[in-house]
Coordinates of C-alpha atoms and ligand atoms in Angstrom, one line a residue:
X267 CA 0.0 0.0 0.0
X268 CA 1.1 3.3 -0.4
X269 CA 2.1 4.9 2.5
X270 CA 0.9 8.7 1.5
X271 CA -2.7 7.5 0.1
X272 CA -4.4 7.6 3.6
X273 CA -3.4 10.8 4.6
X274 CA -4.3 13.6 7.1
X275 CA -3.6 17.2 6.3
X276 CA -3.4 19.7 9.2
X277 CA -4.1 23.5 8.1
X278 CA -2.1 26.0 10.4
X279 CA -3.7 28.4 11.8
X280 CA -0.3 29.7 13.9
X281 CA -1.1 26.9 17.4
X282 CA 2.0 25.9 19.4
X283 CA 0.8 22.9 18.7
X284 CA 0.4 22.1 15.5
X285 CA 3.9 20.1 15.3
X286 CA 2.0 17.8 18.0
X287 CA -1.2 17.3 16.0
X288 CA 0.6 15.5 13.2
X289 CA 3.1 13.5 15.8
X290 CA -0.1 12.2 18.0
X291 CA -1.8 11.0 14.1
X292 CA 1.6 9.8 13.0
X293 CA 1.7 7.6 16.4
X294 CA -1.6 6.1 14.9
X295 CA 0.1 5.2 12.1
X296 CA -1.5 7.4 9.5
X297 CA 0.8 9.6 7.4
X298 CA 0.2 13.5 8.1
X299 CA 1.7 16.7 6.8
X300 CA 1.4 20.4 8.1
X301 CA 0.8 23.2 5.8
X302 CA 0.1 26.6 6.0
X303 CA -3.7 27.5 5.9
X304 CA -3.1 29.7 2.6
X305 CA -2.8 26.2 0.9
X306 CA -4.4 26.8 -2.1
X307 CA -7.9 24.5 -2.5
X308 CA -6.5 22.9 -5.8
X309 CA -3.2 22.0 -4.1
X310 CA -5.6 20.2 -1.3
X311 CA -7.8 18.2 -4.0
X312 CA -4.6 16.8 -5.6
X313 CA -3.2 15.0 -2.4
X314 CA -6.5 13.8 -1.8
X315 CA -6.7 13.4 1.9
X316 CA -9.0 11.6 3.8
X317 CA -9.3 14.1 6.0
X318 CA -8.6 17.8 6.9
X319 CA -7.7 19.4 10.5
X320 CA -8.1 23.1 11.2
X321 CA -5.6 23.7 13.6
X322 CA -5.9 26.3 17.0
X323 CA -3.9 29.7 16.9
X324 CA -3.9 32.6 18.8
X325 CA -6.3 34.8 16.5
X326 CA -9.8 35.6 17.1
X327 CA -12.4 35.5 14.2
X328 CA -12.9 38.7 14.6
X329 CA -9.6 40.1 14.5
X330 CA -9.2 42.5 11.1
X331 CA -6.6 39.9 10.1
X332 CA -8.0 36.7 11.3
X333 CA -6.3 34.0 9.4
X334 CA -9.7 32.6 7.3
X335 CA -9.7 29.2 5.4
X336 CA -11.1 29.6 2.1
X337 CA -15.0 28.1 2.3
X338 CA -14.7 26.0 -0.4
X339 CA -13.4 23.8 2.0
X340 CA -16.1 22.8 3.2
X341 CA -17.4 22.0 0.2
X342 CA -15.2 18.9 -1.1
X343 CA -16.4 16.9 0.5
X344 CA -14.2 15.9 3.1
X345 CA -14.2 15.5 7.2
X346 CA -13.1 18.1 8.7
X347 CA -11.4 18.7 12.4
X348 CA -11.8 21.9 13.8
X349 CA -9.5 22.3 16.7
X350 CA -10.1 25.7 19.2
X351 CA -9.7 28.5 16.7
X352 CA -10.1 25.9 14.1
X353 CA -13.6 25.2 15.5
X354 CA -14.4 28.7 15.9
X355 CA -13.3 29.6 12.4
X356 CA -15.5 26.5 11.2
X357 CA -18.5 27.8 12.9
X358 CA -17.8 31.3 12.1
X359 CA -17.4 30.8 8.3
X360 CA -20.8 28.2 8.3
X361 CA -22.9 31.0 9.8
X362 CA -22.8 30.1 13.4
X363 CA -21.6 32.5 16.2
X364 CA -18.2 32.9 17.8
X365 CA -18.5 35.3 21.4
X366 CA -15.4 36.8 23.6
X367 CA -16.2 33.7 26.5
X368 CA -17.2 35.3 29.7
X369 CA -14.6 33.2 30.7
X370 CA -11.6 32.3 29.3
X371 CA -10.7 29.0 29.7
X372 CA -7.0 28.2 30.2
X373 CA -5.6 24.8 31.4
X374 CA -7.4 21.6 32.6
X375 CA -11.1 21.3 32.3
X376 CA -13.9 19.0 32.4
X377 CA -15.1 17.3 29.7
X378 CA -19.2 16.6 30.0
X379 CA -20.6 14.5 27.0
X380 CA -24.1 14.9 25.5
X381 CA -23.3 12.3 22.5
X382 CA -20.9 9.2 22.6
X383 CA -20.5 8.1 18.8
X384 CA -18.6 9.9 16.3
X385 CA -15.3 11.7 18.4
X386 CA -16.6 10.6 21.5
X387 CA -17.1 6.9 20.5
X388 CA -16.3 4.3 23.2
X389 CA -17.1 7.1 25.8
X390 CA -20.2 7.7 27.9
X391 CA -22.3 10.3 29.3
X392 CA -21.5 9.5 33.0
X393 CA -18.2 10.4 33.3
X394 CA -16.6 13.5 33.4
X395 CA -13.4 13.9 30.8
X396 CA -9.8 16.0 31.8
X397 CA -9.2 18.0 28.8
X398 CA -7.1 21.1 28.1
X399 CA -8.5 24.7 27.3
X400 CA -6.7 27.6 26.0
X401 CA -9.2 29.9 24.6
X402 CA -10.2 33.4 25.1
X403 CA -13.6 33.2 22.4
X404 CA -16.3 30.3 22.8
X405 CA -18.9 29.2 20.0
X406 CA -21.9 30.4 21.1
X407 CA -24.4 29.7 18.5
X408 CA -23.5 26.8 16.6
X409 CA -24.0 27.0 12.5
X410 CA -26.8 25.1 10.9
X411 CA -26.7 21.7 10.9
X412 CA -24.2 21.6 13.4
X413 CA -25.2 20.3 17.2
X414 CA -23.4 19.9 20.5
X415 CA -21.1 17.1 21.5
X416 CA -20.0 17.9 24.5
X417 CA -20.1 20.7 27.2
X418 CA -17.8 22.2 29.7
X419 CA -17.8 24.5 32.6
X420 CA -17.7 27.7 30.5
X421 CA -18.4 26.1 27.1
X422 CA -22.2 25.2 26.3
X423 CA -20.5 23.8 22.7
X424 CA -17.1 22.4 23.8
X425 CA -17.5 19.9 21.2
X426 CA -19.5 20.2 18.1
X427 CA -20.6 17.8 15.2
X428 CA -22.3 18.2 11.8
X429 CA -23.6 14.4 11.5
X430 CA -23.7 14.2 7.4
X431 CA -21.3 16.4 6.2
X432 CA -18.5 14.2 8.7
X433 CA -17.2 17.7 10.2
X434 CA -16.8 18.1 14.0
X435 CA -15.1 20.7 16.3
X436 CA -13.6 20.9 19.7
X437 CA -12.8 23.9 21.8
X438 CA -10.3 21.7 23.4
X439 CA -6.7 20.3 22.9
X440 CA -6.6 16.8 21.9
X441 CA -3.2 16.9 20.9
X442 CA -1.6 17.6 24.2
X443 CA -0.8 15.0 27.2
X444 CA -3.5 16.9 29.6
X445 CA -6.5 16.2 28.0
X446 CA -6.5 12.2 28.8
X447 CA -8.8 11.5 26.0
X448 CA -6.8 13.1 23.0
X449 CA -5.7 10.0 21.6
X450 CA -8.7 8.6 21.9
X451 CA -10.7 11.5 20.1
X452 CA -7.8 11.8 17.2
X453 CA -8.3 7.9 17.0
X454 CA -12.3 8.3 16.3
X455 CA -11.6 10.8 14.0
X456 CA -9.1 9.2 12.0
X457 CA -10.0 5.6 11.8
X458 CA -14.0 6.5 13.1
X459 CA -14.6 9.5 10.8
X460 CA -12.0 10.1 8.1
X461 CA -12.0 5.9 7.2
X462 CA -7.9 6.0 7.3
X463 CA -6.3 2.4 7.3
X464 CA -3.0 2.5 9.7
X465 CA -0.1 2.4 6.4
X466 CA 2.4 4.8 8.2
X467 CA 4.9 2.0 9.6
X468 CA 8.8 2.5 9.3
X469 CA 9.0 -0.7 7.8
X470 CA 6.9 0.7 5.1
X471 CA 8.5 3.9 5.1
X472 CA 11.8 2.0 4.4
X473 CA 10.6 0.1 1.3
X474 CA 8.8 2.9 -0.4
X475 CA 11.6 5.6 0.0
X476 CA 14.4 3.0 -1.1
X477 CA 12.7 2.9 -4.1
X478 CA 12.6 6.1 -4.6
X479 CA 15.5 6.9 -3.9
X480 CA 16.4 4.2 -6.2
X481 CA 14.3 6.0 -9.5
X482 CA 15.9 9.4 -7.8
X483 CA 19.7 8.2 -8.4
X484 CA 20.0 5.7 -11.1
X485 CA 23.6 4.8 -11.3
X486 CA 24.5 8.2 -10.5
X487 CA 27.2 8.7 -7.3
X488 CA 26.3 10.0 -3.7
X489 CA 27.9 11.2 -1.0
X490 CA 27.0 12.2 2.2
X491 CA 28.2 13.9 5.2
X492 CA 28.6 11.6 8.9
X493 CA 28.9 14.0 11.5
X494 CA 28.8 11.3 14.4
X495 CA 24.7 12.1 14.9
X496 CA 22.1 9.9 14.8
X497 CA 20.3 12.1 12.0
X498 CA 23.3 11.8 9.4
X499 CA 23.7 8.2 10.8
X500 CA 20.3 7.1 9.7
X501 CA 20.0 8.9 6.4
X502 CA 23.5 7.1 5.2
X503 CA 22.1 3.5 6.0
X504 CA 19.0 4.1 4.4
X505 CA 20.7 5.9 1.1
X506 CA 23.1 2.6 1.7
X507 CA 20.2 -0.1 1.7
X508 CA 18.8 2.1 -1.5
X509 CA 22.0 2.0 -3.4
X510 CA 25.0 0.2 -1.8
X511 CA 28.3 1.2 -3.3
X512 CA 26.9 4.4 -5.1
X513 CA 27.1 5.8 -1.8
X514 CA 30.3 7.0 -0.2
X515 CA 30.3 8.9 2.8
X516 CA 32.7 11.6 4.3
X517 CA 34.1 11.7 8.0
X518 CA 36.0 14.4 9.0
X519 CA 37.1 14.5 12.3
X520 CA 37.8 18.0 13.1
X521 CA 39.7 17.0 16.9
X522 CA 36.5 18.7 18.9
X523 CA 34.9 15.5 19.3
X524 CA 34.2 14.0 22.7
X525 CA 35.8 10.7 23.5
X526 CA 34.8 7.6 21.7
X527 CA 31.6 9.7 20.2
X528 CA 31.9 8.5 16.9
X529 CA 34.3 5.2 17.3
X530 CA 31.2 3.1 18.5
X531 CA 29.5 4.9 15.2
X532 CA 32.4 3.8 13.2
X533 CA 33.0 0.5 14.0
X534 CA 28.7 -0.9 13.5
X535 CA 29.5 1.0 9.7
X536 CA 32.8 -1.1 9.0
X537 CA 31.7 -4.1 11.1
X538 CA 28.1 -4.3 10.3
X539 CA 27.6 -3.0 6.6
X540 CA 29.7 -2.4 3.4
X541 CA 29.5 1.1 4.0
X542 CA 32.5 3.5 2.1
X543 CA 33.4 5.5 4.7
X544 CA 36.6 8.5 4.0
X545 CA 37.8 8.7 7.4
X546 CA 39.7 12.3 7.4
X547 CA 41.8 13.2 10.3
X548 CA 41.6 17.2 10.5
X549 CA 43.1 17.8 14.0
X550 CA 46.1 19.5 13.1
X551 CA 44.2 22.1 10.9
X552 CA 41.5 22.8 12.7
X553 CA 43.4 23.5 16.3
X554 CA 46.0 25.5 13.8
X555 CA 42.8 27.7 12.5
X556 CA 41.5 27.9 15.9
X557 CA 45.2 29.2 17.4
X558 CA 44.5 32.6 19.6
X559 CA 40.4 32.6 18.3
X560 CA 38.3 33.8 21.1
X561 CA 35.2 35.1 19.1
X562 CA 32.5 32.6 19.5
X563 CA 31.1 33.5 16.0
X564 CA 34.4 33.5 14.5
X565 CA 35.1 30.0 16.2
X566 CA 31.9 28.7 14.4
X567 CA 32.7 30.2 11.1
X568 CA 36.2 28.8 11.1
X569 CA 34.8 25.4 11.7
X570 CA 32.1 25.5 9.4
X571 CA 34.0 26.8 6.4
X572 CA 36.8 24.2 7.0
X573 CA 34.9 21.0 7.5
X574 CA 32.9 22.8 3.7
X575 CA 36.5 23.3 2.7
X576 CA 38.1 19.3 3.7
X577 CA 34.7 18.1 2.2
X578 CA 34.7 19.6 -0.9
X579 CA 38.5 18.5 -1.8
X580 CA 37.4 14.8 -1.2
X581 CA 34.6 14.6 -2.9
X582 CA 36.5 16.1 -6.0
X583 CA 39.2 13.5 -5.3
X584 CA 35.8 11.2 -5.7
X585 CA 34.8 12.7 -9.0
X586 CA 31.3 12.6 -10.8
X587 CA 29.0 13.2 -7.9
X588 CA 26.1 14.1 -8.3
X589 CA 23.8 14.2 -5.1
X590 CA 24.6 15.2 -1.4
X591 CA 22.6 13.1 1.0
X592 CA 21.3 15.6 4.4
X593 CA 19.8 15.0 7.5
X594 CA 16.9 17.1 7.1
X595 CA 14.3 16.9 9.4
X596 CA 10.6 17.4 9.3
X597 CA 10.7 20.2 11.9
X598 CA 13.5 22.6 9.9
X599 CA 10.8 21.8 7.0
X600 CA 8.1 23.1 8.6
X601 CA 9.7 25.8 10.3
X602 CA 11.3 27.5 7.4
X603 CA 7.8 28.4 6.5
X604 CA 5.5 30.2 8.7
X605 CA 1.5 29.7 9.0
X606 CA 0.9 32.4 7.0
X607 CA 2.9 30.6 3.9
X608 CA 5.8 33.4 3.9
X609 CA 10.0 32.0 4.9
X610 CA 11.2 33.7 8.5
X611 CA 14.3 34.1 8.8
X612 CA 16.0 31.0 9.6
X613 CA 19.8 30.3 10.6
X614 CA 21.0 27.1 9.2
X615 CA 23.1 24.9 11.2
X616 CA 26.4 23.3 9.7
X617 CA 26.2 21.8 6.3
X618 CA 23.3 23.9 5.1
X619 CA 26.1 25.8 2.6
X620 CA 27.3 22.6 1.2
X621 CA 24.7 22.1 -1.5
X622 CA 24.8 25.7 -3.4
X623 CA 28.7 25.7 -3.6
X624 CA 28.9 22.3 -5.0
X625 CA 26.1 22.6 -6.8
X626 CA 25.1 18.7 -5.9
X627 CA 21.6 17.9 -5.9
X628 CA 20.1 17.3 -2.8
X629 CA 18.9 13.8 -1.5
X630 CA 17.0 14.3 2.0
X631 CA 15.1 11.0 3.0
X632 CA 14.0 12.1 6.4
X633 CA 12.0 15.0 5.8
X634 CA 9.0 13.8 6.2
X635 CA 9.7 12.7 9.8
X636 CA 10.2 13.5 13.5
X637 CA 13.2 13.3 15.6
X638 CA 11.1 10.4 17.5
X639 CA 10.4 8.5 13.9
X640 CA 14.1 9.0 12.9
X641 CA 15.3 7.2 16.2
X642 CA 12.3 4.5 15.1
X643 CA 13.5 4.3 11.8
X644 CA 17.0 3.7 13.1
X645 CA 16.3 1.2 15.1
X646 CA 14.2 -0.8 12.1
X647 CA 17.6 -0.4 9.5
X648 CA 19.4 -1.9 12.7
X649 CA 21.8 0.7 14.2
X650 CA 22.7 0.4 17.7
X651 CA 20.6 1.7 20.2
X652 CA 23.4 3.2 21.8
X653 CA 23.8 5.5 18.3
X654 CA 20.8 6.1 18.0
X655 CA 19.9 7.3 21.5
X656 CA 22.6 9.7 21.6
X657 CA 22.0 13.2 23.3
X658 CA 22.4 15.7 20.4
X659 CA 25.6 17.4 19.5
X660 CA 26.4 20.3 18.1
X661 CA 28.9 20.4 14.9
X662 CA 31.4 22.9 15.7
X663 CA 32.2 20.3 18.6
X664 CA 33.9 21.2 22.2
X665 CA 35.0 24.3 20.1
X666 CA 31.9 25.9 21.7
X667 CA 32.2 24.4 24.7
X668 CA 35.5 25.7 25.5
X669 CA 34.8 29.9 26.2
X670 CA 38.4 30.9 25.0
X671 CA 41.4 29.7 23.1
X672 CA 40.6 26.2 21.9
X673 CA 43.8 24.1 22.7
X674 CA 45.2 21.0 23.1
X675 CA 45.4 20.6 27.1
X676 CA 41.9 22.7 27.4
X677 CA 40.2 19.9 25.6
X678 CA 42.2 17.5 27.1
X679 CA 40.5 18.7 30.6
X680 CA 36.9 19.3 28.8
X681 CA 37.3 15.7 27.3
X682 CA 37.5 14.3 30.9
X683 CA 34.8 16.2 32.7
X684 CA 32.8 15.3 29.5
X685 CA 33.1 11.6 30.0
X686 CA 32.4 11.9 33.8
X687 CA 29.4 13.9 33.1
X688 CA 28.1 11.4 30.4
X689 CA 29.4 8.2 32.8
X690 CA 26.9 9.2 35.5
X691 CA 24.2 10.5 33.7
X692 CA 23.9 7.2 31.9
X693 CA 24.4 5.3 35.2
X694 CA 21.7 7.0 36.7
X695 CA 19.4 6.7 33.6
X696 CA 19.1 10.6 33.6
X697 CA 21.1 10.2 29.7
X698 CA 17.9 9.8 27.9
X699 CA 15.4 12.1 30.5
X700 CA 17.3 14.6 29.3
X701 CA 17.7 16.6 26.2
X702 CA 21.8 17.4 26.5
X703 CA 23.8 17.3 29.1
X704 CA 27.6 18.2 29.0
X705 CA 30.3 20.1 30.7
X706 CA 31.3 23.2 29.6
X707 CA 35.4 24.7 30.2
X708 CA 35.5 28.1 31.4
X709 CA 37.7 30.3 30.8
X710 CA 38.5 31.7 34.8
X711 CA 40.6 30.2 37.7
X712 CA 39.6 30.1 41.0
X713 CA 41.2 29.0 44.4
X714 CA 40.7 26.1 46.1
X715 CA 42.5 23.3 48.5
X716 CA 43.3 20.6 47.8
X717 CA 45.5 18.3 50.6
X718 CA 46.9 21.4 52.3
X719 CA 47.6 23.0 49.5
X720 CA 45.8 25.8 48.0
X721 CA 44.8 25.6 44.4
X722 CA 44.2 28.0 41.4
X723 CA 42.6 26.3 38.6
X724 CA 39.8 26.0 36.0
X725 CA 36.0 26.1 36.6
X726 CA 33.9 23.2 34.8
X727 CA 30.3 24.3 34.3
X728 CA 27.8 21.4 34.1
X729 CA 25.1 22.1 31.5
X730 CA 21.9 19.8 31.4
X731 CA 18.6 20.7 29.8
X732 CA 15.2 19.8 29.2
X733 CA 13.5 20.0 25.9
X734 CA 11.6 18.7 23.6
X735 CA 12.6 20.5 20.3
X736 CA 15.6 22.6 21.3
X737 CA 13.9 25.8 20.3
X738 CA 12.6 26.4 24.1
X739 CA 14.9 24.1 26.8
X740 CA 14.8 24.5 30.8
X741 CA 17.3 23.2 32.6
X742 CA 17.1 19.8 34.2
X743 CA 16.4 19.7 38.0
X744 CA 18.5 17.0 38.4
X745 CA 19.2 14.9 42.0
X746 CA 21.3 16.5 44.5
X747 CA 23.4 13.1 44.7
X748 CA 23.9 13.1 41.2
X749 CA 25.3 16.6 40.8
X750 CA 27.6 16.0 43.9
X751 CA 29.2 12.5 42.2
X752 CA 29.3 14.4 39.0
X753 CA 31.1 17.2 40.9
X754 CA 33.2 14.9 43.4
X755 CA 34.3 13.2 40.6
X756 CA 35.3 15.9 38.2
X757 CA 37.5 17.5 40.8
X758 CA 38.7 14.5 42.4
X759 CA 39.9 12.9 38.8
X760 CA 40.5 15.6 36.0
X761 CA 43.7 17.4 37.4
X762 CA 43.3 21.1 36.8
X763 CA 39.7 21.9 37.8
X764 CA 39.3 22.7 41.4
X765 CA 35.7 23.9 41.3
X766 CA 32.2 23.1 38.9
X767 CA 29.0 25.2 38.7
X768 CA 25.4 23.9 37.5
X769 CA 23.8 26.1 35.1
X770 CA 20.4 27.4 35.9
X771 CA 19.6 29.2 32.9
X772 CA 16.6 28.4 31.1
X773 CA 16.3 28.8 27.3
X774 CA 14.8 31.7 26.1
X775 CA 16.6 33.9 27.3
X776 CA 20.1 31.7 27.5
X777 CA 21.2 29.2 24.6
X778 CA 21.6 25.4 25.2
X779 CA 25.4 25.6 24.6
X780 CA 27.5 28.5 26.0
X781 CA 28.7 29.9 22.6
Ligands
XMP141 P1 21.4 26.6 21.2 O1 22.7 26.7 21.8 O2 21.2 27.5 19.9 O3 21.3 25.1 20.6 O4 20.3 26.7 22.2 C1 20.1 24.5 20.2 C2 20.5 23.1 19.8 O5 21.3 23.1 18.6 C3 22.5 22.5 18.9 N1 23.5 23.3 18.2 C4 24.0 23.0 17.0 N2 23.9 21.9 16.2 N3 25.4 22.7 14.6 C5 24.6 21.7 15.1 O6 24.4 20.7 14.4 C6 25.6 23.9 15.3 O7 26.3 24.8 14.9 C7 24.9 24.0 16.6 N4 24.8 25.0 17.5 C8 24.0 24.5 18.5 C9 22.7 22.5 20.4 O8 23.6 21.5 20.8 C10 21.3 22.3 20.8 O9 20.9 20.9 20.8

């Protein structure tokens, strides 16, 4: 079957949680893609989805620039989702009536059911549902045709459906972990209302993209980039199961790697599959560009143009390439378009420049999926677990991690703290709670005893964050008896550090890494 013909499309109204919509009907195993509510109605009819979510956002229908869906919508014949403003907008442009609530309604609420088939199938009337609100308007008046679900506290049409035409609305969040029936309600719509077969599997995924990739390629050569992470990682054994030998792949170590992050990486390619990988030792020149750099943007440009630099002179030594394999995730698709259809302005990490210098077509498997699929996807072309559950990290390396000159003995001492931070964070199972954790070098002595004698040497900052998507991170409240063996050990067994501070910065306003 083909994995894209049962397919959910999720119009974006400008909701924090749109990304979440498509994850929780991906987890159902029914292929869905976000796009911007300007989609254009023809576009919509091509990819023929079985069914069409309006997502929230923060607008109200009555705002001069309320984002509108175009009302032919709701005449192709399709079901359609209305979720909060998505509901609102539905009633609003059917001829119901949308008010400014009396109340607003913000967090957890109950959920009181009036009808039990359709969204609410397999529920009952007794019972009282947790869901979660966020909206200042309420639908007052529903439009014709349409009648109410469900009610809450402060919303006498929490949930609305229009029997024959398949469309229904919630003022609610079924998309996030508070509201204990979302998965439920996404399920009914889906399976219940839409008529979507589950086809979205990662075994699936694997056969229809190697064939594509396959028809993409011909006998044409590939490279691709391995930066030690479990994104480049996964796209190179998938392009590898697609097209064996065509595909070479390019390793440079650029000597601001932790210890042993890539050997493990290394040794499943060469042990496990027939991978080519170019193994390029760049030490030497990149600690010899980074001599006497303090600049933290000038450190990342450095890096950046010499790994573009190192990988353009072997893939020349290669000869006739014509495609460049990337890591691209679903998320940095998404986000370089806004709801409103136009680009923001987007800083691309790494090997974003490689592409237009080398003119190389591009070959990016994975965007279609989430960080959560990739892992899944890993785990399916049989990676190690160990690879593919590793905490992100960034490319310029410890270069960032070291606030100063970048030289041999300072990431000697990072390298050390790094391991003993990573040693008891996976010994306490904190690893994979976490979204990064790491030690940072800085670039101040302080005094300290040690024996009798007093001491004046570095300061280790621990860094260990929660986050889901790195664009918002807080940092980890970590046990006390884990930061004092993380600390005991650090000052105990990497000579030159006599003192280590936890960072309690969140993100906004502070960055995950220091530089
Ligand atoms: P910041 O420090 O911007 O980091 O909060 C957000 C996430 O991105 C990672 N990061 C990078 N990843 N190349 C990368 O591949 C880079 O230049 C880079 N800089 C930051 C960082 O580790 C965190 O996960």
């Amino acid at each position: 079957m083909d994995i894209h013909s049962e397919k959910i499309i999720i119009l974006d109204f400008g909701s924090q949680t749109t990304q979440l919509i498509a994850r929780r009907i991906r987890e159902q195993k029914v292929y869905s893609e976000i796009h911007p509510y300007t989609l254009p109605l023809e576009k919509i009819k091509e990819m023929k989805p079985k069914g069409i979510v309006l997502s929230g956002g923060p607008a109200s229908v009555y705002d001069d620039d309320a984002p509108l869906s175009d009302p032919a919508l709701f005449d192709l014949g399709i079901p359609v989702l209305g979720i909060c403003y998505g509901a609102q907008l539905m009633t609003h442009q059917l001829g119901g009536k949308v008010e400014r609530a009396v109340k607003r309604e913000f967090g957890k609420s109950d959920l009181e059911l009036v009808y039990t088939g359709g969204l609410f199938a397999g529920m009952d009337t007794e019972s009282r549902y947790q869901v979660w609100m966020s909206h200042g308007d309420r639908i007052e008046t529903a439009p014709k045709g349409f009648v109410a679900s469900a009610i809450s506290e402060h919303s006498p049409m929490a949930a609305i459906r229009h029997e024959e035409k398949h469309f229904v609305g919630v003022q609610f969040h079924p998309e996030v972990a508070h509201t204990l029936i979302g998965n439920d309600v996404l399920r009914n719509f889906i399976f219940g209302i839409c008529g979507c077969e589950p086809s979205w599997t990662m075994h699936s995924f694997i056969e229809s993209t190697v064939v594509a990739i396959q028809e993409k390629v011909g006998s044409d050569k590939v490279i691709c980039a391995l930066s030690g992470g479990v994104d480049s990682a996964v796209t190179a054994a998938l392009v590898h199961r697609a097209i064996g030998e065509q595909l070479t792949c390019i390793y440079v170590n650029n000597g601001l790697m932790r210890t042993g992050e890539t050997k493990s990486l290394m040794k499943f390619f060469q042990e496990k599959t027939h991978l080519k990988v170019i193994d390029i030792d760049a030490e030497e020149y990149f600690l010899g560009e980074l001599h006497s750099i303090v600049d933290p943007e000038e450190k990342r440009k450095l890096i950046g143009y010499g790994f573009i630099k190192i990988f353009e002179e072997e893939a020349k030594k290669l000869g006739d390439v014509n495609y460049l394999a990337q890591g691209t995730l679903y998320p940095d698709v998404i986000e370089s378009v806004s709801f409103r259809g136009t680009a923001p302005i987007k800083s691309h990490h790494n090997v974003g420049g490689l592409p237009d210098i080398m003119k190389l077509d591009l070959i990016e498997p994975l965007r279609e999926l989430f960080k959560d699929e990739v892992r899944e996807l890993g785990l399916e072309l049989g990676l190690p677990e160990e690879a593919i559950y590793r905490q992100p990290f960034p490319g310029p390396g410890l270069g960032i991690r070291i606030m100063g000159e970048v030289t041999k003995e300072r990431l000697h001492i990072l390298r050390q703290a790094d391991v003993i931070v990573l040693e008891e964070m996976k010994k306490s199972e904190y690893y994979r709670k976490v979204w990064q954790s790491f030690a940072v070098l800085l670039p101040i002595q302080t005094v300290g005893v040690m024996g009798d004698e007093r001491t004046y040497e570095h300061v280790v900052a621990l860094r260990s964050v929660d986050s889901v998507d790195a664009m918002t991170a807080d940092w980890s409240r970590l046990p006390y008896d884990l930061l004092g063996r993380i600390s005991n050990r650090i000052i105990n067994e990497v000579r030159g550090v006599n003192r280590v501070v936890f960072d309690i910065s969140s993100k906004p306003p502070s960055t995950i890494e220091w530089e």
